[in-house]
Tab-separated table of C-alpha atoms in Angstrom:
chain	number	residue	atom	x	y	z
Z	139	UNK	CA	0.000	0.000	0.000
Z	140	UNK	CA	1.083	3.634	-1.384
Z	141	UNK	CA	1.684	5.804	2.213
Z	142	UNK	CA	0.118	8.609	-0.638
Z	143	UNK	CA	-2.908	6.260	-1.193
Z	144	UNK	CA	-3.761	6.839	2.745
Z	145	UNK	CA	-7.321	6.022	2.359
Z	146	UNK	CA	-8.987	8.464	4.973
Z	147	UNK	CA	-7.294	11.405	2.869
Z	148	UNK	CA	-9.014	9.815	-0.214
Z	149	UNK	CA	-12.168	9.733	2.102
Z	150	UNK	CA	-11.567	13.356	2.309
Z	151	UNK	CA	-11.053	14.058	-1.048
Z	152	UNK	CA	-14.943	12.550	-1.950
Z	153	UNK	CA	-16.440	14.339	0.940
Z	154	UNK	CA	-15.304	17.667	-0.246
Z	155	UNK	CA	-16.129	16.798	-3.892
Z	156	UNK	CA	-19.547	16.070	-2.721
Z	157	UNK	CA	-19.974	19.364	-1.331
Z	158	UNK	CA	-18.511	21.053	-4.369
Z	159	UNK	CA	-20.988	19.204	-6.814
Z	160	UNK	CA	-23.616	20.291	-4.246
Z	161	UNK	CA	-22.564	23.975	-3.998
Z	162	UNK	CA	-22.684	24.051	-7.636
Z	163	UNK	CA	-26.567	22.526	-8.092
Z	164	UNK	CA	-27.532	25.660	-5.729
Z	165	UNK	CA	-25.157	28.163	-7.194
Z	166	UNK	CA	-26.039	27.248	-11.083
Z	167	UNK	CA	-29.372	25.971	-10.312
Z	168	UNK	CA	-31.203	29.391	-10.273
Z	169	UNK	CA	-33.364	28.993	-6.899
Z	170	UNK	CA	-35.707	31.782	-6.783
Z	171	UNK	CA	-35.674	31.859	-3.200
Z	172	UNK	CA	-38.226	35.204	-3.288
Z	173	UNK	CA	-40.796	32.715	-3.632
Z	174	UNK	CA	-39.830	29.918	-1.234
Z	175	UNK	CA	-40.820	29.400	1.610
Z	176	UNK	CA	-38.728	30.094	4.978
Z	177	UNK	CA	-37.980	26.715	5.630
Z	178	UNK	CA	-36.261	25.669	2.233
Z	179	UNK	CA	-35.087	29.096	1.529
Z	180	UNK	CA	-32.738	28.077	4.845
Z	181	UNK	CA	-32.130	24.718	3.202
Z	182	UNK	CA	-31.031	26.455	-0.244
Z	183	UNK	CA	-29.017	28.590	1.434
Z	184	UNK	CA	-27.155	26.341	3.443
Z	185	UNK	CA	-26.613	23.496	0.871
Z	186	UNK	CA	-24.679	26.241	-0.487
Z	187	UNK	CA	-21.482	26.382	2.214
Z	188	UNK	CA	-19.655	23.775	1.158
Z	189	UNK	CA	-18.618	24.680	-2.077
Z	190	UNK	CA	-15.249	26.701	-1.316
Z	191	UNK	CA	-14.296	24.792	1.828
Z	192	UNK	CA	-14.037	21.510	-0.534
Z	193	UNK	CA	-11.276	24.113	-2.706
Z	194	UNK	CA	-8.987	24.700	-0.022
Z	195	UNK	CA	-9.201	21.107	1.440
Z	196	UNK	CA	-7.684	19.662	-2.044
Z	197	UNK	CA	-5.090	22.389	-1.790
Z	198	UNK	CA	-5.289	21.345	2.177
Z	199	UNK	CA	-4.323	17.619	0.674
Z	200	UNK	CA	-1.544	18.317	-1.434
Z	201	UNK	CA	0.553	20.564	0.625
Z	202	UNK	CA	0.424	18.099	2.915
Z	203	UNK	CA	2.064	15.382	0.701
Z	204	UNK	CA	3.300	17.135	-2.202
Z	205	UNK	CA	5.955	18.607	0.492
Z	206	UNK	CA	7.594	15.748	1.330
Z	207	UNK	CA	6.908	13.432	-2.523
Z	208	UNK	CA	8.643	13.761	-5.495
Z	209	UNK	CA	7.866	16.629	-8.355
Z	210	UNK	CA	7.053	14.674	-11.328
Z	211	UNK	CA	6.954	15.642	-14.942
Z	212	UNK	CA	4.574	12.876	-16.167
Z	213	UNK	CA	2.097	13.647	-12.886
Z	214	UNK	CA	1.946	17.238	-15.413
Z	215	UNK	CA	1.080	15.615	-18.275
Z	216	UNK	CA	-1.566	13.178	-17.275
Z	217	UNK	CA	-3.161	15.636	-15.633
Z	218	UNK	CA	-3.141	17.824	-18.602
Z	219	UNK	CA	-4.426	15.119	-20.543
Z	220	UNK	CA	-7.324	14.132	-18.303
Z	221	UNK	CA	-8.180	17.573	-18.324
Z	222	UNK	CA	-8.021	18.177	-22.104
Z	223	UNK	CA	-9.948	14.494	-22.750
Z	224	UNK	CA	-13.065	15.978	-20.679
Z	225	UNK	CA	-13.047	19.402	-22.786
Z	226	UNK	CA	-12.715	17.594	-26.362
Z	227	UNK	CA	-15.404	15.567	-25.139
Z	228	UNK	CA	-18.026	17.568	-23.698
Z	229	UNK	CA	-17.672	20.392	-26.635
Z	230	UNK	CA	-18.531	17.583	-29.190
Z	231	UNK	CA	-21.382	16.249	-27.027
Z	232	UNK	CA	-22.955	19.386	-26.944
Z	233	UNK	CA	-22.013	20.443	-30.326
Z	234	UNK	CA	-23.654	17.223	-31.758
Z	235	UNK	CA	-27.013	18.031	-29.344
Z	236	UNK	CA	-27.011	21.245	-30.994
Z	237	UNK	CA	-26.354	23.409	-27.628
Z	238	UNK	CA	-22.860	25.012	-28.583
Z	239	UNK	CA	-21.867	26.244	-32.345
Z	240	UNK	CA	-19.296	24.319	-34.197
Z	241	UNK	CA	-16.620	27.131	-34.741
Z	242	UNK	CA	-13.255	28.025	-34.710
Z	243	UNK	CA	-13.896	29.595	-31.819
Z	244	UNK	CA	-15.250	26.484	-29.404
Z	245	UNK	CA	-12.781	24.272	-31.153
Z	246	UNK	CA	-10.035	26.099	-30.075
Z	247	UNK	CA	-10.879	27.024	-26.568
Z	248	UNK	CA	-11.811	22.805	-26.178
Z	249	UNK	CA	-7.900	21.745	-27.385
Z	250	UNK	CA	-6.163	24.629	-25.361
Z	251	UNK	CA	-9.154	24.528	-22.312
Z	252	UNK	CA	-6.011	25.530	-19.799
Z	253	UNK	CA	-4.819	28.188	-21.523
Z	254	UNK	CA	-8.288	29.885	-22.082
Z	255	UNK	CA	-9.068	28.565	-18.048
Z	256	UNK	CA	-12.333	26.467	-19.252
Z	257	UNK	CA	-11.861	25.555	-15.412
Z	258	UNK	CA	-10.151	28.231	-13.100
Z	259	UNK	CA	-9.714	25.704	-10.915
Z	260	UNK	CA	-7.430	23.043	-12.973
Z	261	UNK	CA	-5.976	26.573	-14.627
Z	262	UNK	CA	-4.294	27.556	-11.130
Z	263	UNK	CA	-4.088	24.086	-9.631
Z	264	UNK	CA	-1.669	23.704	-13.299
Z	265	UNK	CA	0.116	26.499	-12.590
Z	266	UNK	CA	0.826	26.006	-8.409
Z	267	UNK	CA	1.810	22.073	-8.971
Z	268	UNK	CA	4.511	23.654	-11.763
Z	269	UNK	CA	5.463	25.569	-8.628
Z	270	UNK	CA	5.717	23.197	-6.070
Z	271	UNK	CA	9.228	22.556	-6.449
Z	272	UNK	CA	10.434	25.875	-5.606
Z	273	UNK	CA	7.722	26.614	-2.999
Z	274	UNK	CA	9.546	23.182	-1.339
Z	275	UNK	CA	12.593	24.556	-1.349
Z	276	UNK	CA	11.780	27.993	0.338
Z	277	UNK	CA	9.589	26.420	3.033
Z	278	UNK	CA	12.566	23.830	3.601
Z	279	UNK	CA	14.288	26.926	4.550
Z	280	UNK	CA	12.806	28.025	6.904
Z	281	UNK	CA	12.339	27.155	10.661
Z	282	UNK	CA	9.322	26.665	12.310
Z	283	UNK	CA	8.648	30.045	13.738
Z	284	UNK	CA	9.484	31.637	10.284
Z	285	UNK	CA	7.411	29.886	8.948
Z	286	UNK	CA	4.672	30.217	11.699
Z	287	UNK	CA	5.374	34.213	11.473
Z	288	UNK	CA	4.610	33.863	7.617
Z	289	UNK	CA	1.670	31.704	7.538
Z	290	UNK	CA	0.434	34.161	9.977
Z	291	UNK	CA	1.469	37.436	8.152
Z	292	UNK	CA	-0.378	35.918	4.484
Z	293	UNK	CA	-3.482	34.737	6.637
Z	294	UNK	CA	-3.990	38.633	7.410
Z	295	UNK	CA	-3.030	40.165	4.138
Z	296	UNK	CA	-4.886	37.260	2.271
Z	297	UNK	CA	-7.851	36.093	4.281
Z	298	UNK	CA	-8.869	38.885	6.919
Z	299	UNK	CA	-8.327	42.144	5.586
Z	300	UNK	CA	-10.383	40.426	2.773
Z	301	UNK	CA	-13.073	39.111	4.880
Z	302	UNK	CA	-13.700	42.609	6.564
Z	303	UNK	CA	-12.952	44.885	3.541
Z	304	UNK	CA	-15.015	42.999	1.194
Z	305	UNK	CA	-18.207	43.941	2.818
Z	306	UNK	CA	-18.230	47.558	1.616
Z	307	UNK	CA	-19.536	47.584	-1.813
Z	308	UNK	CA	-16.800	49.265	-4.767
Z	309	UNK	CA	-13.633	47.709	-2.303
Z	310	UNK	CA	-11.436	45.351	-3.788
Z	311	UNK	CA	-8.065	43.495	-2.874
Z	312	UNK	CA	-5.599	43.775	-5.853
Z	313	UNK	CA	-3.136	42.649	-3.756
Z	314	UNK	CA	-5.032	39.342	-4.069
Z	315	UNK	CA	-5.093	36.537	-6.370
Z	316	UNK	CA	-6.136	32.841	-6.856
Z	317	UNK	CA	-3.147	31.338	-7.148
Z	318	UNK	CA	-1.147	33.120	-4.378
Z	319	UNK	CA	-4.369	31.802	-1.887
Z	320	UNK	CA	-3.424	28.601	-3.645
Z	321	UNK	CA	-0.184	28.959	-2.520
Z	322	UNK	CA	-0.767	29.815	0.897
Z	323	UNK	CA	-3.272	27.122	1.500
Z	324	UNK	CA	-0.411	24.635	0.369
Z	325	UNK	CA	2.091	26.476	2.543
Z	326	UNK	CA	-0.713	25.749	5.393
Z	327	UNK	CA	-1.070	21.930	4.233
Z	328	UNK	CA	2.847	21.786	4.404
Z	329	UNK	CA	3.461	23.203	7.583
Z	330	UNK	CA	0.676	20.413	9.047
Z	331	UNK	CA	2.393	17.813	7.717
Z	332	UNK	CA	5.843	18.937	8.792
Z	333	UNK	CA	4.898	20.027	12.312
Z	334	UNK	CA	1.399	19.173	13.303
Z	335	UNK	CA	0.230	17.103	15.923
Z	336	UNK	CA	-2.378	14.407	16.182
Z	337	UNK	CA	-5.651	15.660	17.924
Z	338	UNK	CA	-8.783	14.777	19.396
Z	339	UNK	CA	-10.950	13.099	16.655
Z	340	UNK	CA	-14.264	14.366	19.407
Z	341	UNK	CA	-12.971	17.873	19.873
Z	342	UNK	CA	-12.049	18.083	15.945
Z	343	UNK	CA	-15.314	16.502	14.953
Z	344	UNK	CA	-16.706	18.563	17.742
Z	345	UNK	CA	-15.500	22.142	16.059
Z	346	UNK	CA	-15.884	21.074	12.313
Z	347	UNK	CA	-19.157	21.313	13.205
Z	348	UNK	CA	-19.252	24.472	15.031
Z	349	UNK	CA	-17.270	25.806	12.210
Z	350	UNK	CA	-19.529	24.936	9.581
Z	351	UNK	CA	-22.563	26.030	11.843
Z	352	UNK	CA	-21.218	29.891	11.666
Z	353	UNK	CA	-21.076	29.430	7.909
Z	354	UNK	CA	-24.644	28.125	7.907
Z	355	UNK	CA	-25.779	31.218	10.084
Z	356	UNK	CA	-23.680	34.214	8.712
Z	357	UNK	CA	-25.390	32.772	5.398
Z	358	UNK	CA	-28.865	32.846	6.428
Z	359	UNK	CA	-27.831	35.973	8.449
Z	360	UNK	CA	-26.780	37.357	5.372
Z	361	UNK	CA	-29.961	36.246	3.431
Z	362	UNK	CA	-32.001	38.221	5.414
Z	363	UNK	CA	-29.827	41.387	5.289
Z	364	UNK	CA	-30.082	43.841	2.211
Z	365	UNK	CA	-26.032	45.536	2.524
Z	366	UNK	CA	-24.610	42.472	1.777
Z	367	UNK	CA	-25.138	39.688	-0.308
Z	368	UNK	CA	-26.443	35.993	0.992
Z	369	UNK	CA	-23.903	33.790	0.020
Z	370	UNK	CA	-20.780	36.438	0.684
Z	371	UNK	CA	-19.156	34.339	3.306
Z	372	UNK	CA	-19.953	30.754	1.919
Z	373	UNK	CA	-18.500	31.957	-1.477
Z	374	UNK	CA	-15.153	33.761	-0.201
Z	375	UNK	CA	-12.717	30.578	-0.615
Z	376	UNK	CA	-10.463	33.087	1.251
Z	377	UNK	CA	-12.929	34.025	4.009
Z	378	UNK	CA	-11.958	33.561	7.390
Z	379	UNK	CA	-15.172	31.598	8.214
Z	380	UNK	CA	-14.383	29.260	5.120
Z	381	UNK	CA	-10.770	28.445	5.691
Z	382	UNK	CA	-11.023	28.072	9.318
Z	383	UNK	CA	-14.034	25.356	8.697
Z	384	UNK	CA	-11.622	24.029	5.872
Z	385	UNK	CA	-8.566	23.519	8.707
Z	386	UNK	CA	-10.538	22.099	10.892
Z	387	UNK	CA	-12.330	19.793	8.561
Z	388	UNK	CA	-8.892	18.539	7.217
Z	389	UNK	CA	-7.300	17.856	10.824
Z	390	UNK	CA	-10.324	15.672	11.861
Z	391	UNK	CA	-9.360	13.316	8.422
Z	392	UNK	CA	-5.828	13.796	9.803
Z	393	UNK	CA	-6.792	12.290	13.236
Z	394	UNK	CA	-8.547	9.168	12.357
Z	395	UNK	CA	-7.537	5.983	11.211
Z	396	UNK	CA	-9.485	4.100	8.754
Z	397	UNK	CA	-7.070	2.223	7.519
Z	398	UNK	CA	-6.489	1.369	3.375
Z	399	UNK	CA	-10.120	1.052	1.729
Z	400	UNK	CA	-10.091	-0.222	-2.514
Z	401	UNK	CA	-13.636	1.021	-3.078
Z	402	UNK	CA	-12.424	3.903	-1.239
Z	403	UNK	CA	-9.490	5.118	-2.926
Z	404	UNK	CA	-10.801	3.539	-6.562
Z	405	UNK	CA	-13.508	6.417	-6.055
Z	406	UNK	CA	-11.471	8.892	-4.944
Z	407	UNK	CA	-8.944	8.454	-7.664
Z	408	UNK	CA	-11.859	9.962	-10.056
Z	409	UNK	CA	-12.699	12.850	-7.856
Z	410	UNK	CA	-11.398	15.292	-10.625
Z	411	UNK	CA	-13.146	13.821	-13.114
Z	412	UNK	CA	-16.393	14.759	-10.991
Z	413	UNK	CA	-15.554	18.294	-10.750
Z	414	UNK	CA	-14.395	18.374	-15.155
Z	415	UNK	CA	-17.759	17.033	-16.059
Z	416	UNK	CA	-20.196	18.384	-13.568
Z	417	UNK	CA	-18.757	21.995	-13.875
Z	418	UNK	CA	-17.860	22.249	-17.465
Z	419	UNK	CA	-19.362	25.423	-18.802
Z	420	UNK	CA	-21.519	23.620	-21.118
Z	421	UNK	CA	-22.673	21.644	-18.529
Z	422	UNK	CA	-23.466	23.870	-16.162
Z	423	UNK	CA	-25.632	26.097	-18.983
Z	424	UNK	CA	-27.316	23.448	-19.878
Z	425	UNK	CA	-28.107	20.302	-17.611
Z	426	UNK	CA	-28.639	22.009	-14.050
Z	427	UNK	CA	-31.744	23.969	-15.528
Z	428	UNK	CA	-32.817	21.234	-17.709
Z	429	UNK	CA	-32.255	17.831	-16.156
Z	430	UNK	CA	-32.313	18.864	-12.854
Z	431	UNK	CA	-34.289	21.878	-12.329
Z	432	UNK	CA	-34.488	22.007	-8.467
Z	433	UNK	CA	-36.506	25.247	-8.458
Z	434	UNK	CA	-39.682	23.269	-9.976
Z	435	UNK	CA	-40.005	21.972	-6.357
Z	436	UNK	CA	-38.559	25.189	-4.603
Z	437	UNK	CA	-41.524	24.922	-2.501
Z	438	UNK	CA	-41.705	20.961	-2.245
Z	439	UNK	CA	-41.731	19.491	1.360
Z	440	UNK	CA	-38.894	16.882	-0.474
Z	441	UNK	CA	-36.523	19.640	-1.609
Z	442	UNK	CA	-33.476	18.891	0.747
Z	443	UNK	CA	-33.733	15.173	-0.744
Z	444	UNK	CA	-34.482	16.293	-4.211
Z	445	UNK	CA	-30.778	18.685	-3.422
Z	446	UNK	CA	-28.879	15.513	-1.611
Z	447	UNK	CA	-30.315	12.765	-4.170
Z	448	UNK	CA	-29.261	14.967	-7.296
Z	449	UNK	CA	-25.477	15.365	-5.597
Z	450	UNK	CA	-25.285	11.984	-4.988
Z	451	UNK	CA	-26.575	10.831	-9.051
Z	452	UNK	CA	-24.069	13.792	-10.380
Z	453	UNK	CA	-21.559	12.474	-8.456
Z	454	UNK	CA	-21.721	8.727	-8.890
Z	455	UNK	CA	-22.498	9.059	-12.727
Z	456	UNK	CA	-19.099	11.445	-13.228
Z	457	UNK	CA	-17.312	8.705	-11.069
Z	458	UNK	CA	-18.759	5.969	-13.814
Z	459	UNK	CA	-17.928	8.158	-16.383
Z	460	UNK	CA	-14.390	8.406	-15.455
Z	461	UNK	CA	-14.026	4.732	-15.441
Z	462	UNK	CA	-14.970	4.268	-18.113
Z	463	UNK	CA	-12.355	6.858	-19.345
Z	464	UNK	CA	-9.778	4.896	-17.579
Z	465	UNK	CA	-10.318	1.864	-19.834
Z	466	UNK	CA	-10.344	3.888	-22.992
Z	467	UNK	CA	-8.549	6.787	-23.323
Z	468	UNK	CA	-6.707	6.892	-20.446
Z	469	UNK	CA	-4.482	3.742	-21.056
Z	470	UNK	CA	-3.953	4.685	-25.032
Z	471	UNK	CA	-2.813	7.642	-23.751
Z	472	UNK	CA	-0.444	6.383	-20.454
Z	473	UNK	CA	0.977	4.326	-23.163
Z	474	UNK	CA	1.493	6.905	-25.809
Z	475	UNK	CA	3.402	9.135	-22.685
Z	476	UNK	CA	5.323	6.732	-21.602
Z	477	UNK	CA	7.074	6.265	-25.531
Z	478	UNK	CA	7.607	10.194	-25.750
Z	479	UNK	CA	9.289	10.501	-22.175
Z	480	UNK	CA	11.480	7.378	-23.342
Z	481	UNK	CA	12.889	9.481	-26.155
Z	482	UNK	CA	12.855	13.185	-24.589
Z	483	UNK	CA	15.308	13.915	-21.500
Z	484	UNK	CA	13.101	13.878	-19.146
Z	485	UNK	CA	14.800	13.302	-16.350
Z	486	UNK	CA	16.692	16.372	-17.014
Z	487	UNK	CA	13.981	18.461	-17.712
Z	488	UNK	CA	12.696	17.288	-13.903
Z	489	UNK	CA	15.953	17.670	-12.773
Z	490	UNK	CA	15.786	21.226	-12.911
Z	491	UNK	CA	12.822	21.160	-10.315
Z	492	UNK	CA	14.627	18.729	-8.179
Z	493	UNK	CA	15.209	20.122	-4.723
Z	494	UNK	CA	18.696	19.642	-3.233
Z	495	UNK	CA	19.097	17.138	-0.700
């Protein structure tokens, strides 16, 4: 068993896909929550929270390994391809069910969908793993307090002057960006797996759900509030609300042992795939309204099942999807990577990423 494979951070990694897949059915599923009634307008609103948290707890997950594993070239490239096999794919479904226009245009944004950040996700997530080696080196470097002093020094530039300044309208933080939170979020995962400490799974479990409690009622505060909008502290993946619950969340995964799980990790290993399919912009346009329209029942006594049944089928039919990809495609392709990195150097191309020992 791969120490990487640890199956309770795969666990992880499906629990905060599930709450990204269910964030998106509320954020893309246009709820018209002026004509709900209290009850689901609270369970609309909340469904919403997890969406962000689930963002930092992959970054959470591979600070926390990628600081102590090996920087690989080929980990680049199948990801890449993975990535560009979903956008090839989707464009032609939809092309060929006459929702997007064949052009120039959607053909080239579906070969190149990094470079024209289809997902601004995978875009940054590209972009901080081609980092990785050098952010290793410089947090190798530095002693625990240093590092302590820096973590908190970003957490204040980055999360709470944010936070704070962000609810007056016309303020914004260029100092700010997605891939420097990235970056900090991996710094955090890092410094956990470098000098954290085990801790009580009760107290942990205890305030993950205290955590995510505040989220639920800042967001209903919110929603009854007219200065600020409903889902502003559920939707700021830099929040202080959001990354605390996010911390916390990741260190009760860290505390238990669940030992190594097949079914487990074989689902968790198609995690991406969930969020490639289920939040490709075509998808998103199109199936949320169309296949599963939950504001037809906004007012239903069964909405909260309609919300937790749909994230479930989304989920589980990307994850069948994706297997199906790893039968196909994905082994012509391993195949067709491993005979180009037989006759291209590499090793020294990786080399240059190695840290020093």
């Amino acid at each position: 068993m791969k120490k990487d494979r640890d199956s309770r951070f795969e666990l992880l990694r499906i629990f905060a896909m599930l709450m990204i897949v269910m964030h998106h059915y509320v954020c893309h599923g246009n709820f018209d929550l002026t004509v709900s009634s209290q009850l689901n307008k609270v369970i609309v609103e909340c469904a919403y929270w997890g969406g962000k948290v689930g963002i930092n707890l992959f970054i959470l997950i591979t600070g926390y390994w990628m600081i102590t594993s090996q920087w690989r070239v080929r980990k680049i490239l199948e990801l890449w391809g993975q990535i560009f096999f979903y956008s090839v794919a989707i464009t032609v479904i939809f092309v060929c069910i006459g929702q997007v226009e064949l052009s120039a245009g959607s053909v080239i944004k579906a070969i190149f969908p990094i470079l024209f950040c289809r997902h601004n996700y995978t875009t940054t997530y590209m972009l901080l793993y081609i980092l990785v080696p050098f952010i290793n080196i410089f947090i190798n470097s530095l002693k625990k307090k240093q590092l302590d002093t820096l973590i908190i020094i970003l957490f204040v530039i980055l999360s709470v002057m944010p936070t704070f300044m962000g609810i007056y309208a016309g303020w914004t933080n260029n100092a700010n960006s997605y891939l420097l939170w990235m970056i900090f979020v991996y710094i955090v995962g890092a410094r956990i797996r470098l000098f954290g400490k085990k801790r009580n799974v009760k107290l942990c479990l205890s305030l993950a759900a205290l955590s995510v409690g505040v989220i639920w009622g800042l967001t209903v505060l919110c929603g009854e509030l007219r200065f600020i909008d409903t889902y502003y502290f559920a939707a700021l993946v830099n929040g202080i609300p959001v990354f605390i619950s996010s911390i916390i969340i990741f260190k009760v995964f860290d505390s238990i042992t669940i030992g190594y799980s097949k079914i487990i990790n074989m689902v968790a290993k198609s995690t991406l795939a969930v969020y490639l399919i289920h939040d490709d912009v075509y998808f998103r346009n199109y199936v949320w309204d169309n296949i599963f329209s939950g504001n037809g029942i906004i007012n239903s006594g069964i909405l909260i099942v309609n919300i937790l049944l749909t994230t479930i089928i989304v989920f589980g039919c990307c994850i069948l999807i994706d297997k199906v990809r790893l039968l196909t495609f994905h082994k012509m392709y391993m195949m067709l990577l491993d005979t180009i990195m037989e006759s291209v150097p590499v090793k020294k191309v990786q080399s240059l990423f190695a840290q020093e020992k």
